[in-house]
Coordinates of C-alpha atoms in Angstrom, one line a residue:
Chain A
M1170 CA -26.9 -3.3 15.5
M1171 CA -27.2 -2.4 11.9
E1172 CA -28.1 0.9 10.5
T1173 CA -31.8 1.4 10.0
I1174 CA -33.1 3.2 7.0
A1175 CA -36.5 5.1 6.9
A1176 CA -38.8 3.8 4.2
S1177 CA -42.5 3.7 3.3
R1178 CA -44.8 0.8 2.2
C1179 CA -47.9 0.8 0.1
P1180 CA -50.8 -0.7 2.0
Q1181 CA -52.3 -1.7 -1.4
C1182 CA -49.4 -3.3 -3.3
G1183 CA -46.8 -3.8 -0.6
W1184 CA -44.2 -1.9 -2.5
V1185 CA -41.4 -0.4 -0.4
V1186 CA -39.5 2.8 -1.3
T1187 CA -36.9 4.9 0.4
P1188 CA -36.7 7.7 1.4
P1189 CA -40.3 7.5 2.6
V1190 CA -42.8 9.3 0.4
R1191 CA -46.4 10.3 1.1
I1192 CA -48.1 8.6 -1.9
C1193 CA -47.2 5.3 -3.5
P1194 CA -45.6 6.0 -6.9
R1195 CA -47.7 3.2 -8.3
H1196 CA -51.1 4.2 -6.9
P1197 CA -52.7 7.3 -5.5
V1198 CA -52.7 5.7 -2.0
E1199 CA -51.0 7.1 1.2
M1200 CA -48.0 5.0 2.3
T1201 CA -47.2 3.8 5.8
P1202 CA -43.8 4.3 7.4
L1203 CA -41.3 1.4 7.7
E1204 CA -37.7 0.8 8.7
L1205 CA -35.3 -1.3 6.7
S1206 CA -32.0 -2.9 7.6
G1207 CA -29.0 -1.1 6.2
Y1208 CA -27.5 -3.7 3.9
G1209 CA -28.1 -4.9 0.4
Y1210 CA -26.4 -5.5 -2.9
I1211 CA -24.9 -3.3 -5.6
V1212 CA -27.3 -2.8 -8.5
S1213 CA -25.0 -0.4 -10.4
Y1214 CA -22.3 2.2 -9.7
T1215 CA -20.2 4.9 -11.3
T1216 CA -17.5 7.4 -10.6
L1217 CA -18.0 11.0 -11.7
T1218 CA -14.8 12.7 -12.7
A1219 CA -16.8 15.9 -13.4
A1220 CA -18.9 16.3 -10.2
P1221 CA -21.7 18.8 -10.0
E1222 CA -21.6 21.9 -7.8
G1223 CA -21.3 21.1 -4.1
F1224 CA -19.4 17.8 -4.6
K1225 CA -15.7 17.1 -5.0
P1226 CA -14.6 14.8 -7.8
P1227 CA -14.1 11.9 -8.0
L1228 CA -17.6 11.3 -6.7
H1229 CA -18.6 7.6 -6.3
I1230 CA -22.3 6.9 -6.6
A1231 CA -24.0 3.5 -6.3
I1232 CA -27.6 2.2 -6.4
V1233 CA -28.0 -0.5 -3.7
E1234 CA -31.0 -2.8 -3.4
L1235 CA -32.1 -3.3 0.3
P1236 CA -34.1 -6.2 1.8
G1237 CA -37.7 -5.7 0.6
G1238 CA -36.6 -4.5 -2.8
A1239 CA -36.3 -0.8 -2.1
R1240 CA -33.4 0.8 -3.9
I1241 CA -31.2 3.5 -2.5
F1242 CA -28.7 6.0 -3.9
C1243 CA -25.5 6.2 -1.9
H1244 CA -22.0 7.5 -2.0
G1245 CA -18.8 5.5 -1.4
K1246 CA -15.1 5.8 -0.8
E1247 CA -14.2 4.2 -4.2
T1248 CA -15.6 1.9 -6.9
R1249 CA -12.4 0.4 -8.1
A1250 CA -12.9 -3.1 -6.7
L1251 CA -16.7 -2.9 -6.8
R1252 CA -18.8 -5.4 -8.7
I1253 CA -22.5 -5.5 -9.4
G1254 CA -24.1 -7.9 -7.0
R1255 CA -21.6 -7.3 -4.2
R1256 CA -23.1 -7.2 -0.8
V1257 CA -22.5 -4.0 1.1
A1258 CA -23.4 -2.4 4.3
I1259 CA -25.1 1.0 4.3
E1260 CA -23.8 3.6 6.7
Q1261 CA -25.5 6.8 7.5
T1262 CA -23.3 9.8 8.3
D1263 CA -24.7 13.3 8.6
G1264 CA -27.9 12.2 6.9
I1265 CA -26.0 10.8 3.9
F1266 CA -25.9 7.1 3.0
Y1267 CA -22.6 5.4 2.2
F1268 CA -22.1 1.9 0.9
A1269 CA -19.2 0.3 2.6
S1270 CA -17.0 -2.2 3.7
L1271 CA -15.2 0.7 5.0
G1272 CA -12.3 1.0 7.4
I1273 CA -12.3 3.8 10.0
A1274 CA -9.7 5.7 8.1
D1275 CA -11.8 5.6 5.0
R1276 CA -14.9 6.8 6.9
V1277 CA -13.0 9.7 8.4
S1278 CA -11.7 10.8 5.0
L1279 CA -15.2 10.5 3.5
F1280 CA -16.6 12.6 6.2
W1281 CA -14.0 15.4 5.6
K1282 CA -14.7 15.3 1.9
R1283 CA -18.3 16.4 2.4
R1284 CA -18.9 20.0 1.9
G1285 CA -18.8 22.2 5.0
A1286 CA -17.7 21.1 8.5
A1287 CA -19.4 20.6 11.8
P1288 CA -17.9 19.1 14.9
E1289 CA -20.8 16.8 15.7
R1290 CA -20.2 14.9 12.5
T1291 CA -16.9 13.6 13.9
R1292 CA -18.8 12.0 16.7
D1293 CA -21.3 10.5 14.2
A1294 CA -18.4 9.1 12.1
V1295 CA -16.7 7.5 15.1
K1296 CA -20.0 6.2 16.4
S1297 CA -20.8 4.5 13.1
A1298 CA -17.3 3.1 12.8
L1299 CA -17.6 1.5 16.2
K1300 CA -21.0 0.2 15.4
R1301 CA -19.6 -1.5 12.3
F1302 CA -16.7 -2.9 14.2
F1303 CA -18.8 -4.6 16.8
S1304 CA -21.5 -6.0 14.5
S1305 CA -21.3 -8.4 11.6
P1306 CA -23.7 -8.3 8.6
T1307 CA -24.9 -11.8 9.2
D1308 CA -26.4 -10.8 12.5
A1309 CA -29.1 -8.8 10.8
A1310 CA -32.2 -10.5 9.6
P1311 CA -34.2 -8.9 6.8
S1312 CA -36.9 -6.8 8.5
A1313 CA -39.1 -6.6 5.5
Q1314 CA -41.0 -9.1 3.3
P1315 CA -39.4 -10.5 0.2
P1316 CA -39.0 -8.2 -2.8
A1317 CA -42.3 -7.1 -4.2
E1318 CA -42.3 -7.8 -7.9
P1319 CA -44.0 -5.0 -9.8
A1320 CA -46.6 -6.1 -12.3
Q1321 CA -45.4 -3.5 -14.8
K1322 CA -46.0 -3.7 -18.5
G1323 CA -42.9 -4.4 -20.5
T1324 CA -40.8 -5.8 -17.6
N1325 CA -40.7 -9.1 -15.9
S1326 CA -38.6 -10.6 -13.1
A1327 CA -36.2 -12.2 -15.6
D1328 CA -35.5 -8.7 -17.0
T1329 CA -34.2 -7.3 -13.7
E1330 CA -30.7 -6.8 -12.6
H1331 CA -31.1 -9.3 -9.7
P1332 CA -27.9 -11.3 -9.7
P1333 CA -28.7 -14.8 -8.6
A1334 CA -25.3 -15.3 -7.0
A1335 CA -25.5 -12.1 -5.1
K1336 CA -26.4 -13.5 -1.7
K1337 CA -23.8 -15.8 -0.5
Chain B
M188 CA -59.5 10.9 -36.3
R189 CA -58.2 12.8 -39.3
D190 CA -54.9 11.9 -40.9
V191 CA -52.1 14.4 -40.3
W192 CA -49.5 15.3 -42.9
I193 CA -46.2 17.1 -43.0
A194 CA -46.4 20.2 -45.3
A195 CA -42.9 21.5 -44.5
A196 CA -39.8 20.7 -42.4
A197 CA -36.9 23.0 -41.7
M198 CA -34.1 23.5 -39.2
T199 CA -31.1 25.6 -38.5
R200 CA -27.6 24.2 -38.3
F201 CA -27.0 22.9 -34.7
G202 CA -23.9 24.0 -32.9
R203 CA -22.4 27.0 -31.1
R204 CA -24.5 29.8 -32.6
S205 CA -24.2 33.5 -32.0
E206 CA -27.9 34.2 -32.9
S207 CA -30.5 34.7 -30.2
L208 CA -33.1 32.0 -29.4
D209 CA -35.7 34.2 -31.1
D210 CA -33.7 34.4 -34.3
L211 CA -32.9 30.7 -34.4
I212 CA -36.6 29.9 -34.0
A213 CA -37.5 32.5 -36.6
D214 CA -35.0 31.1 -39.1
A215 CA -36.5 27.6 -38.8
A216 CA -40.1 28.8 -38.7
L217 CA -39.8 31.2 -41.7
E218 CA -38.1 28.5 -43.8
A219 CA -40.9 26.1 -43.1
L220 CA -43.6 28.7 -43.9
R221 CA -41.8 29.6 -47.2
E222 CA -41.6 25.9 -48.1
A223 CA -45.2 25.2 -47.3
D224 CA -46.6 28.2 -49.1
C225 CA -49.6 28.2 -46.7
Q226 CA -50.5 29.9 -43.4
P227 CA -50.9 28.1 -40.1
D228 CA -54.0 28.5 -38.0
A229 CA -52.3 27.5 -34.7
L230 CA -48.9 27.6 -33.1
V231 CA -47.2 25.1 -30.9
V232 CA -43.9 26.3 -29.4
T233 CA -41.4 24.5 -27.3
A234 CA -38.1 25.2 -25.4
M235 CA -37.1 23.2 -22.4
A236 CA -35.7 25.9 -20.1
P237 CA -35.9 29.3 -21.8
E238 CA -36.6 30.9 -18.3
E239 CA -33.1 29.7 -17.2
F240 CA -31.1 29.9 -20.4
V241 CA -32.3 33.1 -21.9
G242 CA -34.6 34.6 -19.2
E243 CA -37.8 34.5 -21.2
G244 CA -41.2 33.1 -20.2
N245 CA -44.7 33.1 -21.7
L246 CA -43.0 31.6 -24.6
A247 CA -46.0 30.9 -26.9
S248 CA -46.8 34.6 -26.9
H249 CA -43.2 35.6 -27.0
V250 CA -42.5 33.5 -30.1
G251 CA -45.9 34.3 -31.6
T252 CA -45.2 38.0 -31.5
Y253 CA -41.6 37.7 -32.8
L254 CA -42.9 35.6 -35.7
G255 CA -45.8 38.0 -36.5
L256 CA -48.2 35.2 -35.6
S257 CA -49.6 36.6 -32.3
H258 CA -53.1 36.5 -33.7
L259 CA -53.0 32.7 -33.7
P260 CA -53.9 30.5 -30.8
G261 CA -50.6 29.4 -29.4
I262 CA -49.4 27.0 -26.6
R263 CA -46.1 25.9 -25.2
V264 CA -45.3 22.3 -24.6
E265 CA -42.6 20.8 -22.4
T266 CA -41.5 17.3 -21.5
A267 CA -37.8 17.8 -20.6
T268 CA -35.4 16.7 -23.3
S269 CA -38.1 15.2 -25.5
S270 CA -40.1 18.5 -25.6
G271 CA -39.8 18.7 -29.4
A272 CA -41.6 15.3 -29.9
A273 CA -44.2 16.4 -27.4
A274 CA -44.8 19.6 -29.3
L275 CA -45.3 17.5 -32.5
Y276 CA -47.8 15.4 -30.6
A277 CA -49.8 18.4 -29.6
G278 CA -49.8 19.6 -33.2
L279 CA -50.9 16.1 -34.3
A280 CA -53.7 16.1 -31.7
L281 CA -54.9 19.6 -32.7
I282 CA -55.3 18.5 -36.4
A283 CA -56.4 14.9 -35.9
S284 CA -59.2 16.2 -33.6
G285 CA -60.4 18.7 -36.2
L286 CA -59.7 21.7 -33.9
H287 CA -57.2 23.2 -36.3
N288 CA -56.2 22.5 -39.9
R289 CA -52.6 23.7 -40.1
V290 CA -50.3 23.9 -37.1
L291 CA -46.8 25.3 -37.0
V292 CA -44.7 23.4 -34.5
V293 CA -41.4 25.1 -33.7
G294 CA -38.8 24.5 -31.0
G295 CA -35.4 25.7 -30.1
E296 CA -32.8 26.0 -27.4
K297 CA -30.0 28.5 -26.9
M298 CA -27.5 27.5 -24.2
T299 CA -23.8 27.6 -25.4
H300 CA -23.6 31.2 -24.0
V301 CA -24.0 29.8 -20.5
S302 CA -21.1 28.1 -18.7
T303 CA -21.0 24.3 -18.9
P304 CA -21.4 23.7 -15.1
R305 CA -24.5 26.0 -15.1
V306 CA -26.0 24.2 -18.2
S307 CA -25.4 20.8 -16.4
E308 CA -27.1 22.2 -13.3
I309 CA -30.1 23.4 -15.3
I310 CA -30.5 20.1 -17.2
S311 CA -30.1 18.2 -13.9
R312 CA -33.4 19.6 -12.7
V313 CA -35.1 17.0 -14.8
I314 CA -33.8 14.4 -12.3
D315 CA -35.5 13.2 -9.1
P316 CA -34.6 15.6 -6.3
H317 CA -33.4 12.9 -3.9
E318 CA -31.1 11.4 -6.6
R319 CA -29.9 14.8 -7.5
S320 CA -29.0 15.4 -3.9
Y321 CA -26.5 12.6 -4.2
G322 CA -24.8 14.3 -7.1
A323 CA -26.7 12.4 -9.8
T324 CA -26.4 14.3 -13.2
M325 CA -27.6 13.0 -16.5
P326 CA -24.2 11.5 -17.4
A327 CA -24.2 9.9 -13.9
L328 CA -27.6 8.2 -14.4
A329 CA -26.6 7.2 -17.9
A330 CA -23.4 5.7 -16.5
L331 CA -25.4 3.6 -14.0
V332 CA -27.6 2.3 -16.8
T333 CA -24.5 1.6 -19.0
R334 CA -22.7 -0.2 -16.2
A335 CA -25.6 -2.5 -15.6
A336 CA -25.9 -3.1 -19.4
L337 CA -22.2 -3.9 -19.6
A338 CA -22.4 -6.3 -16.6
K339 CA -25.4 -8.1 -18.3
G340 CA -23.4 -8.5 -21.5
L341 CA -26.0 -6.5 -23.5
I342 CA -23.3 -4.2 -24.8
T343 CA -19.5 -3.9 -24.8
E344 CA -17.3 -0.9 -24.6
T345 CA -16.2 -1.4 -28.2
D346 CA -19.9 -1.4 -29.4
M347 CA -20.5 1.9 -27.5
A348 CA -17.5 3.4 -29.3
R349 CA -18.7 2.0 -32.7
V350 CA -22.0 3.9 -32.3
A351 CA -20.1 7.2 -31.7
V352 CA -17.8 6.5 -34.7
K353 CA -20.7 5.8 -37.0
N354 CA -22.7 8.8 -35.9
H355 CA -19.7 11.1 -36.2
A356 CA -19.1 9.7 -39.7
N357 CA -22.7 10.6 -40.6
G358 CA -22.5 14.0 -39.0
A359 CA -19.4 14.7 -41.2
R360 CA -21.8 14.4 -44.2
N361 CA -24.5 16.6 -42.7
P362 CA -24.1 20.4 -43.2
Y363 CA -26.6 20.9 -40.3
A364 CA -24.5 18.9 -37.8
H365 CA -22.8 20.4 -34.8
F366 CA -19.8 18.1 -35.3
Q367 CA -18.7 17.6 -38.9
Q368 CA -15.5 15.7 -38.3
P369 CA -15.2 11.9 -38.1
V370 CA -13.6 10.3 -35.1
T371 CA -11.7 7.0 -34.7
L372 CA -12.5 4.1 -32.4
E373 CA -9.2 4.8 -30.5
E374 CA -10.1 8.5 -30.1
V375 CA -13.5 7.5 -28.6
M376 CA -12.1 4.8 -26.3
S377 CA -9.2 7.0 -25.0
S378 CA -11.2 10.2 -24.6
R379 CA -11.6 11.7 -21.1
M380 CA -13.7 9.7 -18.6
I381 CA -16.8 11.7 -17.6
A382 CA -18.8 9.1 -15.6
D383 CA -17.2 5.7 -15.6
P384 CA -17.7 3.9 -18.0
L385 CA -18.9 6.9 -20.1
R386 CA -16.3 8.9 -21.8
L387 CA -16.5 12.4 -23.4
R388 CA -16.9 11.0 -26.9
H389 CA -19.9 8.8 -25.8
C390 CA -21.8 11.9 -24.8
C391 CA -23.7 14.4 -26.9
P392 CA -22.6 18.0 -27.0
I393 CA -24.4 21.1 -25.7
S394 CA -25.9 22.7 -28.8
D395 CA -27.9 25.7 -30.0
G396 CA -30.4 25.3 -32.7
A397 CA -34.1 25.3 -33.8
A398 CA -36.4 23.2 -35.9
A399 CA -39.9 23.7 -37.3
I400 CA -42.5 21.5 -38.9
L401 CA -45.8 22.6 -40.5
L402 CA -48.5 20.0 -40.0
T403 CA -51.6 20.0 -42.1
C404 CA -54.9 18.1 -42.7
D405 CA -54.4 18.3 -46.5
P406 CA -52.6 15.2 -47.9
T407 CA -49.0 16.0 -48.9
G408 CA -47.7 12.5 -49.5
L409 CA -45.7 12.7 -46.3
K410 CA -47.8 11.2 -43.5
L411 CA -47.3 11.6 -39.8
A412 CA -48.4 8.0 -39.5
G413 CA -48.1 7.3 -35.8
M414 CA -46.9 8.8 -32.5
G415 CA -46.8 7.2 -29.1
Q416 CA -45.7 8.3 -25.7
G417 CA -44.4 6.2 -22.9
S418 CA -43.7 7.3 -19.3
D419 CA -41.9 6.0 -16.3
Y420 CA -41.1 7.0 -12.7
L421 CA -39.0 10.1 -12.3
A422 CA -36.8 8.2 -9.8
V423 CA -34.5 5.8 -11.4
R424 CA -34.3 3.8 -8.1
Y425 CA -38.0 2.9 -8.5
R426 CA -37.4 1.0 -11.7
K427 CA -36.9 -2.8 -11.5
S428 CA -34.8 -2.8 -14.7
L429 CA -32.1 -0.3 -15.6
T430 CA -31.1 -1.8 -18.9
G431 CA -34.2 -1.3 -20.9
F432 CA -36.5 1.7 -21.0
Q433 CA -40.1 0.8 -20.3
A434 CA -41.0 4.3 -21.6
T435 CA -39.5 3.6 -25.0
Q436 CA -41.2 0.2 -25.2
A437 CA -44.6 1.7 -24.4
A438 CA -44.1 4.6 -26.8
A439 CA -43.1 2.3 -29.7
K440 CA -46.1 0.1 -29.0
A441 CA -48.5 3.0 -29.1
A442 CA -46.9 4.5 -32.2
F443 CA -47.0 1.3 -34.2
K444 CA -50.6 0.8 -33.1
M445 CA -51.6 4.2 -34.4
A446 CA -49.7 3.7 -37.7
G447 CA -51.2 0.2 -38.3
F448 CA -47.9 -1.4 -39.2
G449 CA -44.9 -3.0 -37.3
P450 CA -41.2 -2.3 -37.0
E451 CA -40.4 -4.5 -40.0
R452 CA -41.5 -1.6 -42.3
V453 CA -39.1 0.9 -40.8
Q454 CA -36.2 1.7 -43.2
V455 CA -34.4 4.6 -41.5
A456 CA -34.3 5.6 -37.8
E457 CA -33.3 8.7 -35.8
I458 CA -32.5 7.5 -32.3
H459 CA -32.0 9.5 -29.1
D460 CA -28.3 8.8 -28.6
A461 CA -27.6 11.4 -25.9
F462 CA -25.2 8.7 -24.7
A463 CA -23.9 6.3 -27.3
P464 CA -25.0 3.1 -25.5
F465 CA -28.6 4.4 -25.5
E466 CA -28.7 3.9 -29.2
I467 CA -28.2 0.1 -28.8
L468 CA -30.7 -0.2 -26.0
A469 CA -33.3 1.9 -28.0
L470 CA -32.9 -0.3 -31.1
E471 CA -34.2 -3.2 -29.1
D472 CA -36.7 -1.2 -26.9
T473 CA -38.4 0.2 -30.1
G474 CA -38.6 -3.4 -31.6
L475 CA -36.4 -2.5 -34.6
F476 CA -34.1 -5.4 -33.5
P477 CA -35.1 -8.4 -31.5
P478 CA -33.6 -8.6 -28.0
G479 CA -29.8 -9.3 -28.1
K480 CA -29.5 -8.5 -31.8
A481 CA -28.7 -4.8 -31.8
T482 CA -25.1 -5.2 -30.9
K483 CA -24.6 -7.6 -33.8
A484 CA -26.2 -5.0 -36.1
V485 CA -23.8 -2.3 -34.8
Q486 CA -20.8 -4.7 -35.2
N487 CA -21.7 -5.8 -38.8
G488 CA -22.6 -2.4 -40.1
E489 CA -26.3 -3.0 -40.6
V490 CA -27.0 0.5 -39.1
T491 CA -24.6 2.5 -41.2
L492 CA -25.7 4.7 -44.1
E493 CA -25.1 1.8 -46.5
G494 CA -26.6 -0.8 -44.2
R495 CA -30.0 -2.5 -44.1
L496 CA -31.4 0.0 -41.6
P497 CA -29.5 3.2 -41.4
V498 CA -29.7 4.7 -37.9
N499 CA -29.0 8.4 -37.2
P500 CA -28.1 9.4 -40.8
S501 CA -28.1 13.0 -39.4
G502 CA -25.3 12.1 -37.0
G503 CA -27.8 11.7 -34.1
L504 CA -27.6 13.7 -30.9
K505 CA -23.9 12.6 -30.8
A506 CA -22.9 14.5 -33.9
R507 CA -25.8 16.6 -35.3
G508 CA -26.0 17.8 -31.7
H509 CA -28.6 18.1 -29.0
A510 CA -30.4 21.5 -28.8
L511 CA -32.8 20.0 -26.2
A512 CA -36.4 21.0 -27.3
A513 CA -35.3 21.4 -30.9
T514 CA -34.0 17.8 -31.1
G515 CA -37.3 16.0 -31.2
I516 CA -38.5 18.1 -34.1
A517 CA -35.1 18.0 -35.9
Q518 CA -35.2 14.2 -35.8
V519 CA -38.5 14.3 -37.8
V520 CA -37.1 17.0 -40.1
E521 CA -34.3 14.6 -40.9
L522 CA -36.8 11.8 -41.6
A523 CA -38.9 14.2 -43.8
W524 CA -35.7 15.1 -45.8
Q525 CA -34.7 11.4 -46.1
L526 CA -38.1 10.3 -47.3
T527 CA -38.4 13.0 -49.9
G528 CA -34.8 12.7 -51.3
R529 CA -33.5 16.0 -49.8
A530 CA -30.9 14.7 -47.4
V531 CA -27.9 15.8 -49.5
G532 CA -24.7 14.0 -48.8
R533 CA -26.3 11.3 -46.6
Q534 CA -29.4 10.2 -48.6
V535 CA -30.7 6.7 -47.9
N536 CA -33.4 4.8 -49.7
A537 CA -36.4 4.7 -47.4
R538 CA -40.2 5.2 -47.4
V539 CA -40.8 4.7 -43.7
G540 CA -38.8 6.4 -40.9
L541 CA -38.9 6.2 -37.1
A542 CA -37.8 8.9 -34.6
H543 CA -37.2 8.1 -30.9
S544 CA -36.9 10.8 -28.3
I545 CA -36.0 10.5 -24.6
G546 CA -37.3 13.0 -22.0
G547 CA -35.3 13.2 -18.8
M548 CA -33.7 9.8 -17.8
A549 CA -36.3 8.0 -19.9
T550 CA -39.3 9.3 -18.0
N551 CA -41.2 10.7 -20.9
N552 CA -40.3 9.1 -24.2
W553 CA -41.8 9.4 -27.7
V554 CA -41.7 7.3 -30.9
T555 CA -42.8 9.0 -34.1
L556 CA -43.4 7.2 -37.5
V557 CA -43.3 9.1 -40.8
E558 CA -44.4 7.4 -44.0
Q559 CA -44.0 8.5 -47.7
V560 CA -47.3 7.4 -49.3
A561 CA -47.3 9.4 -52.5

């Protein structure tokens, strides 16, 4: 089983965004809830050496595009070997999304780096590690329709960061 | 719609200033009023976050009273880091519509007395709350944009550094600039990493300062020829493309439409280079250079003071500094000075200038065109 991510879909234009929001950012129309599979490809990433209050540097942040076209912000263990277009799994620990091919040791360390401490988070971390160990990304079929191309002025599909070789 | 003209343009030196926000604004405003030799009949005031930085609200009345202009109708305008440009737009609208004849537009920000982490936190509030909850700061979002542009081959790390070197060189000739020392390519490329791949010397400083422009319906020879606004989703994750700003493209289109001419007539530009790579992206988004040509222009010196199209003769946000709401007005002050031969030490030969201002992470952008028609 792969992580599922809460999202919402516009009944008018089919656009999917995450986290779910009440009204489609493109139209004043109420969105309907939807769940997405927790994998995608890296759109961009950075490492902050000066992290804002509440975070410990270095802070690794990535934007990942999920099946269906929704993009998500997530944290990661490191960005050193990362490339735009790389396929990653999304793991949710304590309500925070992480991009990963992460080992158990990495995940435990990530967990301890978050501010504060709560015992139940250890259970979550172990659970998500086991889940990853017993599943492979190829098992999961995209649960949403193909990426909805926005008909925005000034942009077109050739202008996006979609790497053609991203999905191997 | 009536034509709108610039009667006076003034600003304070940007940098770490000991004066209060009130006095910075007063210095710029009084200088503009002296220069124009006429009285405004309305006041447009802007500061991005005076409630946070200096603890003042009700800013239009606050500034109106401090300036002795509390009898005038006054409003405050705010669109994040492009607030200065938005205030000019309000002034333009008041005059073009015939509601008022002479509008004093003044903006300022005072923030160097506040600790840097606190300043970053206040500025970060212009970011989408979900993205902010993942630690996204302005440099972080700019780094995500820059990384994507590097990967697409739109820019190189050397080009980014060249922009910073050029703008510091210009700032060194501008007595109003925050940074008045040149830097070398090596200094930029070896400066401290802030948000990979952005280094300290790619980022604009935290500055204090104020700027003022008096707009009028009476022809002065210096015409506010066109202004356009472009907007985009607050959330960066909603955008299909990271490497061009739709808000800039829309703003430029609207500004050129109002002015009735195209980018080929622009001879000097003030670009919102809060992060050095943004200057290159903006040169293409505004239409000043065709797609893929801006890096060439940076490489072969076309955008230096001596080049075909000088960009950021003031030093830009990088070197003149970025006093948030003052910046959008200060850019147009620089254009006014350049077009009337008053840009001592950095004068270029130009009759048409373009200013480009980014609000938030390109959520509320402006393009302004100024033309010398005398």
